[in-house]
mmCIF file of C-alpha atoms in Angstrom:
data_model
loop_
_atom_site.group_PDB
_atom_site.id
_atom_site.type_symbol
_atom_site.label_atom_id
_atom_site.label_comp_id
_atom_site.label_asym_id
_atom_site.label_seq_id
_atom_site.Cartn_x
_atom_site.Cartn_y
_atom_site.Cartn_z
ATOM 1 C CA MET K 904 -3.307 -87.266 79.323
ATOM 2 C CA ASP K 905 -5.151 -84.563 81.270
ATOM 3 C CA GLU K 906 -4.101 -81.178 79.833
ATOM 4 C CA SER K 907 -5.131 -79.377 83.026
ATOM 5 C CA LYS K 908 -2.686 -81.176 85.281
ATOM 6 C CA ARG K 909 -0.276 -79.180 87.425
ATOM 7 C CA TYR K 910 3.225 -80.146 88.541
ATOM 8 C CA ILE K 911 5.142 -79.246 91.693
ATOM 9 C CA GLY K 912 8.880 -78.931 92.137
ATOM 10 C CA ILE K 913 10.445 -78.539 95.584
ATOM 11 C CA ASP K 914 14.072 -77.718 96.382
ATOM 12 C CA GLY K 915 14.945 -78.076 100.057
ATOM 13 C CA GLY K 916 18.361 -77.286 101.502
ATOM 14 C CA GLY K 917 19.839 -76.813 104.925
ATOM 15 C CA THR K 918 18.684 -73.197 105.139
ATOM 16 C CA LYS K 919 15.493 -72.780 103.107
ATOM 17 C CA THR K 920 12.938 -74.605 100.964
ATOM 18 C CA VAL K 921 11.425 -73.308 97.722
ATOM 19 C CA CYS K 922 8.319 -74.730 96.061
ATOM 20 C CA ILE K 923 6.868 -73.898 92.640
ATOM 21 C CA LEU K 924 3.825 -75.093 90.696
ATOM 22 C CA GLY K 925 3.424 -74.996 86.940
ATOM 23 C CA ASP K 926 1.798 -76.622 83.955
ATOM 24 C CA LYS K 927 3.255 -78.964 81.320
ATOM 25 C CA GLU K 928 4.133 -76.068 78.996
ATOM 26 C CA GLY K 929 6.576 -74.274 81.264
ATOM 27 C CA HIS K 930 4.222 -71.691 82.745
ATOM 28 C CA ILE K 931 5.162 -71.249 86.420
ATOM 29 C CA LEU K 932 1.975 -70.321 88.245
ATOM 30 C CA ALA K 933 2.979 -70.014 91.912
ATOM 31 C CA GLU K 934 5.983 -69.884 94.233
ATOM 32 C CA SER K 935 6.312 -70.299 97.976
ATOM 33 C CA ARG K 936 9.220 -70.341 100.425
ATOM 34 C CA GLY K 937 9.817 -71.772 103.860
ATOM 35 C CA ALA K 938 12.426 -72.956 106.355
ATOM 36 C CA SER K 939 14.876 -75.836 105.926
ATOM 37 C CA SER K 940 13.468 -79.249 105.024
ATOM 38 C CA SER K 941 16.700 -81.189 105.494
ATOM 39 C CA VAL K 942 15.737 -84.464 107.163
ATOM 40 C CA LYS K 943 19.244 -84.827 108.567
ATOM 41 C CA SER K 944 19.261 -81.599 110.522
ATOM 42 C CA ARG K 945 15.622 -80.984 111.500
ATOM 43 C CA PRO K 946 12.977 -82.998 113.345
ATOM 44 C CA TRP K 947 10.823 -85.080 111.016
ATOM 45 C CA GLU K 948 7.647 -83.345 112.196
ATOM 46 C CA ASP K 949 9.126 -79.940 111.337
ATOM 47 C CA VAL K 950 10.075 -81.107 107.847
ATOM 48 C CA GLN K 951 6.555 -82.430 107.288
ATOM 49 C CA GLN K 952 5.039 -79.132 108.373
ATOM 50 C CA VAL K 953 7.301 -77.087 106.080
ATOM 51 C CA LEU K 954 6.533 -79.209 103.029
ATOM 52 C CA LEU K 955 2.779 -79.408 103.601
ATOM 53 C CA THR K 956 2.546 -75.653 104.155
ATOM 54 C CA LEU K 957 4.400 -74.916 100.906
ATOM 55 C CA ILE K 958 2.376 -77.403 98.848
ATOM 56 C CA ARG K 959 -0.906 -76.012 100.130
ATOM 57 C CA ASP K 960 0.285 -72.455 99.566
ATOM 58 C CA VAL K 961 1.141 -72.894 95.864
ATOM 59 C CA LEU K 962 -2.135 -74.736 95.307
ATOM 60 C CA GLU K 963 -4.063 -71.879 96.904
ATOM 61 C CA GLN K 964 -2.126 -69.170 95.053
ATOM 62 C CA SER K 965 -2.855 -70.795 91.694
ATOM 63 C CA SER K 966 -6.444 -71.777 92.553
ATOM 64 C CA THR K 967 -5.499 -75.386 91.857
ATOM 65 C CA ASP K 968 -7.442 -78.228 93.425
ATOM 66 C CA MET K 969 -5.173 -80.958 94.767
ATOM 67 C CA SER K 970 -6.931 -83.454 92.480
ATOM 68 C CA ARG K 971 -5.282 -81.726 89.500
ATOM 69 C CA LEU K 972 -1.756 -82.604 90.612
ATOM 70 C CA GLY K 973 0.016 -84.566 87.887
ATOM 71 C CA GLY K 974 3.284 -85.113 89.712
ATOM 72 C CA ILE K 975 5.649 -83.806 92.368
ATOM 73 C CA PHE K 976 9.449 -83.925 92.461
ATOM 74 C CA LEU K 977 11.303 -83.152 95.678
ATOM 75 C CA GLY K 978 15.028 -82.472 95.740
ATOM 76 C CA LEU K 979 15.837 -82.449 99.445
ATOM 77 C CA ALA K 980 19.179 -82.216 101.216
ATOM 78 C CA GLY K 981 20.052 -85.538 102.817
ATOM 79 C CA SER K 982 17.259 -87.445 101.075
ATOM 80 C CA ASP K 983 18.836 -89.585 98.381
ATOM 81 C CA ARG K 984 19.330 -92.783 100.355
ATOM 82 C CA PRO K 985 16.684 -95.452 99.686
ATOM 83 C CA GLU K 986 15.354 -95.420 103.246
ATOM 84 C CA ASP K 987 15.049 -91.627 103.218
ATOM 85 C CA ARG K 988 13.240 -91.580 99.889
ATOM 86 C CA LYS K 989 10.837 -94.309 100.970
ATOM 87 C CA ARG K 990 9.991 -92.564 104.224
ATOM 88 C CA MET K 991 9.236 -89.302 102.432
ATOM 89 C CA HIS K 992 7.349 -91.025 99.607
ATOM 90 C CA ASP K 993 5.193 -93.096 101.958
ATOM 91 C CA TRP K 994 4.283 -90.075 104.052
ATOM 92 C CA LEU K 995 3.363 -87.895 101.057
ATOM 93 C CA GLN K 996 1.160 -90.675 99.697
ATOM 94 C CA THR K 997 -1.023 -90.231 102.771
ATOM 95 C CA GLU K 998 -1.279 -86.460 102.182
ATOM 96 C CA LEU K 999 -1.861 -86.351 98.411
ATOM 97 C CA PRO K 1000 -4.635 -87.840 96.264
ATOM 98 C CA ASP K 1001 -4.236 -91.470 95.226
ATOM 99 C CA GLY K 1002 -2.107 -91.966 92.153
ATOM 100 C CA VAL K 1003 -0.132 -88.704 92.222
ATOM 101 C CA PRO K 1004 3.419 -89.577 91.062
ATOM 102 C CA ILE K 1005 5.948 -88.700 93.789
ATOM 103 C CA THR K 1006 9.720 -88.653 93.252
ATOM 104 C CA VAL K 1007 12.236 -87.873 95.987
ATOM 105 C CA HIS K 1008 15.911 -87.232 95.333
ATOM 106 C CA ASN K 1009 18.858 -85.169 96.560
ATOM 107 C CA ASP K 1010 18.891 -81.386 96.107
ATOM 108 C CA ALA K 1011 22.100 -81.653 94.078
ATOM 109 C CA VAL K 1012 20.111 -83.260 91.262
ATOM 110 C CA THR K 1013 17.760 -80.289 91.088
ATOM 111 C CA ALA K 1014 20.687 -77.849 91.007
ATOM 112 C CA LEU K 1015 22.390 -79.758 88.204
ATOM 113 C CA THR K 1016 19.199 -80.009 86.147
ATOM 114 C CA ALA K 1017 18.543 -76.281 86.573
ATOM 115 C CA GLY K 1018 22.075 -75.442 85.522
ATOM 116 C CA THR K 1019 22.343 -77.672 82.442
ATOM 117 C CA TRP K 1020 18.645 -77.890 81.464
ATOM 118 C CA GLY K 1021 18.949 -81.627 82.043
ATOM 119 C CA GLN K 1022 22.172 -82.259 80.120
ATOM 120 C CA LYS K 1023 25.207 -84.287 81.246
ATOM 121 C CA GLY K 1024 27.359 -82.586 83.844
ATOM 122 C CA ILE K 1025 28.440 -82.200 87.437
ATOM 123 C CA ALA K 1026 26.909 -80.090 90.187
ATOM 124 C CA LEU K 1027 28.945 -78.874 93.131
ATOM 125 C CA ILE K 1028 26.989 -77.461 96.054
ATOM 126 C CA SER K 1029 28.666 -75.617 98.884
ATOM 127 C CA GLY K 1030 25.954 -74.153 101.059
ATOM 128 C CA THR K 1031 25.091 -75.111 104.610
ATOM 129 C CA GLY K 1032 26.292 -78.580 103.557
ATOM 130 C CA SER K 1033 28.316 -79.772 100.576
ATOM 131 C CA ILE K 1034 27.965 -82.421 97.883
ATOM 132 C CA ALA K 1035 28.999 -83.129 94.308
ATOM 133 C CA TYR K 1036 26.753 -84.937 91.873
ATOM 134 C CA GLY K 1037 27.263 -86.180 88.346
ATOM 135 C CA PHE K 1038 24.511 -87.059 85.886
ATOM 136 C CA ASP K 1039 24.591 -88.566 82.408
ATOM 137 C CA PRO K 1040 21.121 -88.638 80.775
ATOM 138 C CA ALA K 1041 22.419 -90.967 78.058
ATOM 139 C CA THR K 1042 22.904 -93.746 80.593
ATOM 140 C CA GLY K 1043 20.701 -92.489 83.424
ATOM 141 C CA ALA K 1044 23.706 -92.794 85.733
ATOM 142 C CA PHE K 1045 23.906 -90.650 88.887
ATOM 143 C CA VAL K 1046 27.147 -90.395 90.819
ATOM 144 C CA ARG K 1047 27.111 -88.816 94.231
ATOM 145 C CA VAL K 1048 30.167 -87.844 96.304
ATOM 146 C CA GLY K 1049 30.004 -86.319 99.777
ATOM 147 C CA GLY K 1050 26.895 -84.908 101.356
ATOM 148 C CA TRP K 1051 27.187 -87.148 104.404
ATOM 149 C CA GLY K 1052 25.815 -84.573 106.795
ATOM 150 C CA TYR K 1053 27.456 -82.232 109.269
ATOM 151 C CA LEU K 1054 28.498 -85.022 111.645
ATOM 152 C CA LEU K 1055 30.113 -87.303 109.060
ATOM 153 C CA GLY K 1056 31.059 -85.029 106.181
ATOM 154 C CA ASP K 1057 29.998 -81.789 104.465
ATOM 155 C CA GLU K 1058 33.633 -80.807 103.985
ATOM 156 C CA GLY K 1059 34.094 -77.426 102.336
ATOM 157 C CA SER K 1060 30.598 -76.315 103.351
ATOM 158 C CA GLY K 1061 29.336 -73.268 105.221
ATOM 159 C CA PHE K 1062 28.866 -75.366 108.353
ATOM 160 C CA ASP K 1063 32.344 -76.872 108.080
ATOM 161 C CA LEU K 1064 33.915 -73.460 107.594
ATOM 162 C CA GLY K 1065 31.878 -71.871 110.382
ATOM 163 C CA ARG K 1066 32.658 -74.663 112.847
ATOM 164 C CA LYS K 1067 36.388 -74.443 112.124
ATOM 165 C CA ALA K 1068 36.246 -70.670 112.585
ATOM 166 C CA LEU K 1069 34.597 -71.005 115.999
ATOM 167 C CA ALA K 1070 37.097 -73.689 116.962
ATOM 168 C CA ALA K 1071 39.941 -71.344 115.977
ATOM 169 C CA VAL K 1072 38.447 -68.634 118.189
ATOM 170 C CA MET K 1073 38.269 -71.010 121.146
ATOM 171 C CA ARG K 1074 41.825 -72.252 120.580
ATOM 172 C CA ALA K 1075 43.071 -68.654 120.568
ATOM 173 C CA TYR K 1076 41.043 -67.967 123.723
ATOM 174 C CA ASP K 1077 42.717 -70.913 125.436
ATOM 175 C CA GLY K 1078 46.157 -69.872 124.289
ATOM 176 C CA ARG K 1079 46.521 -73.060 122.242
ATOM 177 C CA GLY K 1080 46.138 -71.254 118.928
ATOM 178 C CA LYS K 1081 47.331 -68.061 117.303
ATOM 179 C CA PRO K 1082 45.336 -64.850 117.714
ATOM 180 C CA THR K 1083 42.886 -64.255 114.892
ATOM 181 C CA ALA K 1084 40.701 -61.415 113.672
ATOM 182 C CA LEU K 1085 37.873 -63.947 113.749
ATOM 183 C CA THR K 1086 37.548 -63.427 117.501
ATOM 184 C CA GLU K 1087 36.343 -59.843 117.276
ATOM 185 C CA LEU K 1088 34.150 -60.622 114.293
ATOM 186 C CA VAL K 1089 32.474 -63.527 116.102
ATOM 187 C CA LEU K 1090 31.924 -61.554 119.314
ATOM 188 C CA SER K 1091 30.453 -58.626 117.409
ATOM 189 C CA HIS K 1092 28.252 -60.836 115.241
ATOM 190 C CA TRP K 1093 26.626 -62.514 118.221
ATOM 191 C CA SER K 1094 26.854 -59.521 120.600
ATOM 192 C CA LEU K 1095 29.084 -61.328 123.109
ATOM 193 C CA GLN K 1096 31.633 -59.983 125.598
ATOM 194 C CA HIS K 1097 34.137 -62.852 125.478
ATOM 195 C CA PRO K 1098 34.580 -66.219 123.685
ATOM 196 C CA GLY K 1099 33.540 -68.195 126.748
ATOM 197 C CA GLN K 1100 29.962 -67.077 126.123
ATOM 198 C CA LEU K 1101 29.930 -68.864 122.783
ATOM 199 C CA ILE K 1102 29.058 -72.187 124.413
ATOM 200 C CA ASN K 1103 25.643 -71.184 125.735
ATOM 201 C CA MET K 1104 24.893 -69.107 122.662
ATOM 202 C CA ILE K 1105 25.660 -71.838 120.109
ATOM 203 C CA TYR K 1106 24.132 -74.753 121.984
ATOM 204 C CA GLY K 1107 21.054 -72.688 122.703
ATOM 205 C CA GLN K 1108 20.269 -72.119 119.019
ATOM 206 C CA GLU K 1109 17.060 -73.616 117.645
ATOM 207 C CA ASN K 1110 18.942 -74.720 114.524
ATOM 208 C CA VAL K 1111 22.586 -75.093 115.531
ATOM 209 C CA ARG K 1112 23.695 -76.195 112.068
ATOM 210 C CA THR K 1113 22.329 -73.087 110.369
ATOM 211 C CA ALA K 1114 23.693 -70.770 113.052
ATOM 212 C CA ILE K 1115 27.209 -72.179 112.720
ATOM 213 C CA ALA K 1116 27.035 -72.116 108.913
ATOM 214 C CA ASP K 1117 26.177 -68.429 109.126
ATOM 215 C CA GLY K 1118 29.594 -67.914 110.718
ATOM 216 C CA SER K 1119 31.251 -68.778 107.398
ATOM 217 C CA LYS K 1120 30.551 -65.199 106.285
ATOM 218 C CA LEU K 1121 32.864 -63.980 109.029
ATOM 219 C CA VAL K 1122 35.652 -66.163 107.661
ATOM 220 C CA MET K 1123 35.241 -64.466 104.287
ATOM 221 C CA TYR K 1124 35.492 -61.023 105.880
ATOM 222 C CA ALA K 1125 38.615 -61.960 107.825
ATOM 223 C CA ALA K 1126 40.228 -63.662 104.832
ATOM 224 C CA ALA K 1127 39.621 -60.580 102.695
ATOM 225 C CA ASP K 1128 41.536 -58.567 105.299
ATOM 226 C CA GLY K 1129 44.408 -61.051 105.170
ATOM 227 C CA ASP K 1130 43.933 -62.818 108.517
ATOM 228 C CA PRO K 1131 46.241 -65.894 108.215
ATOM 229 C CA ILE K 1132 43.886 -68.216 110.106
ATOM 230 C CA ALA K 1133 40.914 -67.274 107.950
ATOM 231 C CA VAL K 1134 42.913 -67.470 104.729
ATOM 232 C CA ASN K 1135 44.046 -70.986 105.651
ATOM 233 C CA LEU K 1136 40.464 -72.053 106.394
ATOM 234 C CA VAL K 1137 39.295 -70.813 103.003
ATOM 235 C CA GLU K 1138 42.139 -72.656 101.274
ATOM 236 C CA GLU K 1139 41.191 -75.867 103.094
ATOM 237 C CA ALA K 1140 37.567 -75.505 101.980
ATOM 238 C CA ILE K 1141 38.619 -74.992 98.361
ATOM 239 C CA ARG K 1142 40.780 -78.129 98.438
ATOM 240 C CA GLU K 1143 37.915 -80.174 99.866
ATOM 241 C CA LEU K 1144 35.587 -79.006 97.091
ATOM 242 C CA GLU K 1145 38.187 -79.779 94.440
ATOM 243 C CA ASP K 1146 38.450 -83.285 95.833
ATOM 244 C CA LEU K 1147 34.684 -83.782 95.601
ATOM 245 C CA VAL K 1148 34.666 -82.817 91.919
ATOM 246 C CA TYR K 1149 37.693 -84.918 90.971
ATOM 247 C CA THR K 1150 36.163 -87.946 92.655
ATOM 248 C CA VAL K 1151 32.932 -87.551 90.650
ATOM 249 C CA VAL K 1152 34.942 -87.386 87.418
ATOM 250 C CA THR K 1153 36.756 -90.592 88.327
ATOM 251 C CA SER K 1154 33.578 -92.360 89.460
ATOM 252 C CA MET K 1155 31.725 -91.404 86.270
ATOM 253 C CA GLY K 1156 34.579 -92.755 84.185
ATOM 254 C CA ILE K 1157 35.001 -89.556 82.196
ATOM 255 C CA GLU K 1158 38.372 -90.750 81.021
ATOM 256 C CA GLU K 1159 38.502 -88.689 77.844
ATOM 257 C CA ALA K 1160 38.417 -85.458 79.867
ATOM 258 C CA VAL K 1161 41.081 -86.679 82.295
ATOM 259 C CA ASP K 1162 43.298 -87.803 79.412
ATOM 260 C CA SER K 1163 42.804 -84.462 77.686
ATOM 261 C CA SER K 1164 43.716 -82.687 80.920
ATOM 262 C CA GLU K 1165 47.017 -84.471 81.063
ATOM 263 C CA ARG K 1166 47.717 -83.480 77.448
ATOM 264 C CA GLY K 1167 46.523 -79.926 77.991
ATOM 265 C CA GLN K 1168 43.964 -80.331 75.207
ATOM 266 C CA PHE K 1169 40.227 -80.316 75.591
ATOM 267 C CA ALA K 1170 38.576 -79.254 72.364
ATOM 268 C CA GLY K 1171 34.876 -79.941 73.000
ATOM 269 C CA ASN K 1172 35.418 -82.353 75.876
ATOM 270 C CA ALA K 1173 35.151 -79.874 78.761
ATOM 271 C CA ILE K 1174 32.716 -81.115 81.419
ATOM 272 C CA PRO K 1175 29.841 -78.794 82.423
ATOM 273 C CA LEU K 1176 30.314 -77.983 86.108
ATOM 274 C CA VAL K 1177 27.505 -76.131 87.846
ATOM 275 C CA ILE K 1178 28.534 -74.475 91.106
ATOM 276 C CA THR K 1179 26.010 -73.187 93.603
ATOM 277 C CA GLY K 1180 25.404 -72.601 97.288
ATOM 278 C CA GLY K 1181 25.979 -69.876 99.836
ATOM 279 C CA LEU K 1182 29.778 -69.982 99.780
ATOM 280 C CA PHE K 1183 29.873 -69.414 96.026
ATOM 281 C CA SER K 1184 27.706 -66.322 96.463
ATOM 282 C CA ASP K 1185 30.837 -64.738 97.951
ATOM 283 C CA LYS K 1186 32.696 -63.365 94.923
ATOM 284 C CA ALA K 1187 36.141 -63.732 96.490
ATOM 285 C CA PHE K 1188 35.468 -67.392 97.287
ATOM 286 C CA GLU K 1189 34.136 -68.029 93.782
ATOM 287 C CA GLN K 1190 37.165 -66.355 92.196
ATOM 288 C CA ARG K 1191 39.556 -68.350 94.367
ATOM 289 C CA PHE K 1192 37.843 -71.563 93.312
ATOM 290 C CA MET K 1193 38.144 -70.512 89.658
ATOM 291 C CA GLN K 1194 41.902 -70.148 90.134
ATOM 292 C CA THR K 1195 42.428 -73.744 91.218
ATOM 293 C CA ARG K 1196 44.501 -76.094 89.118
ATOM 294 C CA ALA K 1197 41.473 -78.157 88.133
ATOM 295 C CA ILE K 1198 39.556 -75.197 86.737
ATOM 296 C CA GLN K 1199 42.567 -73.564 85.127
ATOM 297 C CA SER K 1200 43.356 -76.814 83.301
ATOM 298 C CA GLY K 1201 40.263 -76.331 81.163
ATOM 299 C CA MET K 1202 38.812 -79.699 82.143
ATOM 300 C CA PHE K 1203 35.568 -78.028 83.221
ATOM 301 C CA ASN K 1204 33.179 -75.561 81.677
ATOM 302 C CA VAL K 1205 32.144 -73.817 84.890
ATOM 303 C CA CYS K 1206 28.979 -71.841 85.376
ATOM 304 C CA LEU K 1207 27.642 -70.292 88.548
ATOM 305 C CA LEU K 1208 24.019 -71.358 88.872
ATOM 306 C CA GLU K 1209 21.959 -68.239 88.217
ATOM 307 C CA ARG K 1210 18.601 -69.990 87.942
ATOM 308 C CA PRO K 1211 16.985 -71.096 91.216
ATOM 309 C CA PRO K 1212 17.605 -74.845 91.798
ATOM 310 C CA VAL K 1213 13.866 -75.351 92.256
ATOM 311 C CA ILE K 1214 13.547 -74.968 88.478
ATOM 312 C CA GLY K 1215 15.376 -78.266 88.204
ATOM 313 C CA ALA K 1216 12.838 -79.939 90.491
ATOM 314 C CA TYR K 1217 9.982 -78.647 88.334
ATOM 315 C CA LEU K 1218 11.696 -79.826 85.131
ATOM 316 C CA LEU K 1219 12.265 -83.251 86.641
ATOM 317 C CA ALA K 1220 8.601 -83.445 87.671
ATOM 318 C CA LEU K 1221 7.704 -82.893 84.010
ATOM 319 C CA GLN K 1222 10.404 -85.262 82.797
ATOM 320 C CA GLU K 1223 9.107 -88.019 85.047
ATOM 321 C CA GLN K 1224 5.802 -87.792 83.159
ATOM 322 C CA GLY K 1225 7.443 -87.964 79.748
ATOM 323 C CA PHE K 1226 7.359 -84.271 78.794
ATOM 324 C CA GLU K 1227 10.330 -83.010 76.787
ATOM 325 C CA LEU K 1228 11.808 -79.588 77.435
ATOM 326 C CA THR K 1229 11.481 -77.244 74.457
ATOM 327 C CA GLU K 1230 13.172 -73.931 73.749
ATOM 328 C CA VAL K 1231 9.861 -72.132 74.248
ATOM 329 C CA MET K 1232 9.469 -73.768 77.658
ATOM 330 C CA GLN K 1233 13.003 -72.695 78.596
ATOM 331 C CA GLN K 1234 12.169 -69.116 77.689
ATOM 332 C CA ARG K 1235 8.990 -69.159 79.757
ATOM 333 C CA ILE K 1236 10.732 -70.625 82.779
ATOM 334 C CA ALA K 1237 13.695 -68.248 82.483
ATOM 335 C CA ALA K 1238 11.329 -65.277 82.292
ATOM 336 C CA PHE K 1239 9.632 -66.060 85.602
ATOM 337 C CA VAL K 1240 10.615 -63.551 88.293
ATOM 338 C CA PHE K 1241 11.412 -65.336 91.548
ATOM 339 C CA ARG K 1242 11.209 -63.697 94.941
ATOM 340 C CA LYS K 1243 14.486 -62.769 96.561
#
């Protein structure tokens, strides 16, 4: 096997895309960032441009000729269905040298791998969208729940929370809903004079999904101040995320953990649960999630993902080529300083 080969990992969500290049020994040699590469919320041509720009950038930064690529793993939001993976794979084959291994999966897989270093567990993402994913390396089984996009799902996500907040503002404006502190926060955030101006502002956004998801921050502010509408919206989001996780547990058949939960005993059976995404970056939201019945039961060993999810994509690129992760490699990867 060529010792000089380089491997690329890409993590693409609904807001941004991160790309890194490294060798087989865990040395990360380049990093690049760009806009969203979610194929379910952006035009295909835009996604192609983002990905190609990032790939070329890390190659240039590391003075790596494209012929030295030994593999690329892409974890992209909305890209785990067979037709999505094939479309992305077929296109990249035309852009990369012949024979470069290309793997396309969902961004939840990269987050989980980054959080557990490839061990069995569950990842829960609540960012612009939402999804829960379970993985058991012993069986190779992946279980995915949610992540059906902003039109059909993404419950408990930033978009879902932001959309409900804007809807609450409009209901209050009509007189159909109760007054809420969200109104003033929304008007101030977008420099508007009255709620009626929201229509042109929102529908005129280049990326409507991202703009609405950004409004979830306002819900957090209002909830922290005790606004009843905002507090209720946060509680709804938490319940939706709980449901995603419980469904993964059931689908994976982790019966020993469920049985232990009912007995109040877990011993070493707690399930690793990696939580990540924009909503969990809000400390109040994270703490509220940690207070739920599911977490308090001890069924899960919860950790907030502190390593960038793109690390998982890089590890999976290596794993696809048969490289095993060592402690030394972990240390090298963990020591890399990512851009903010």
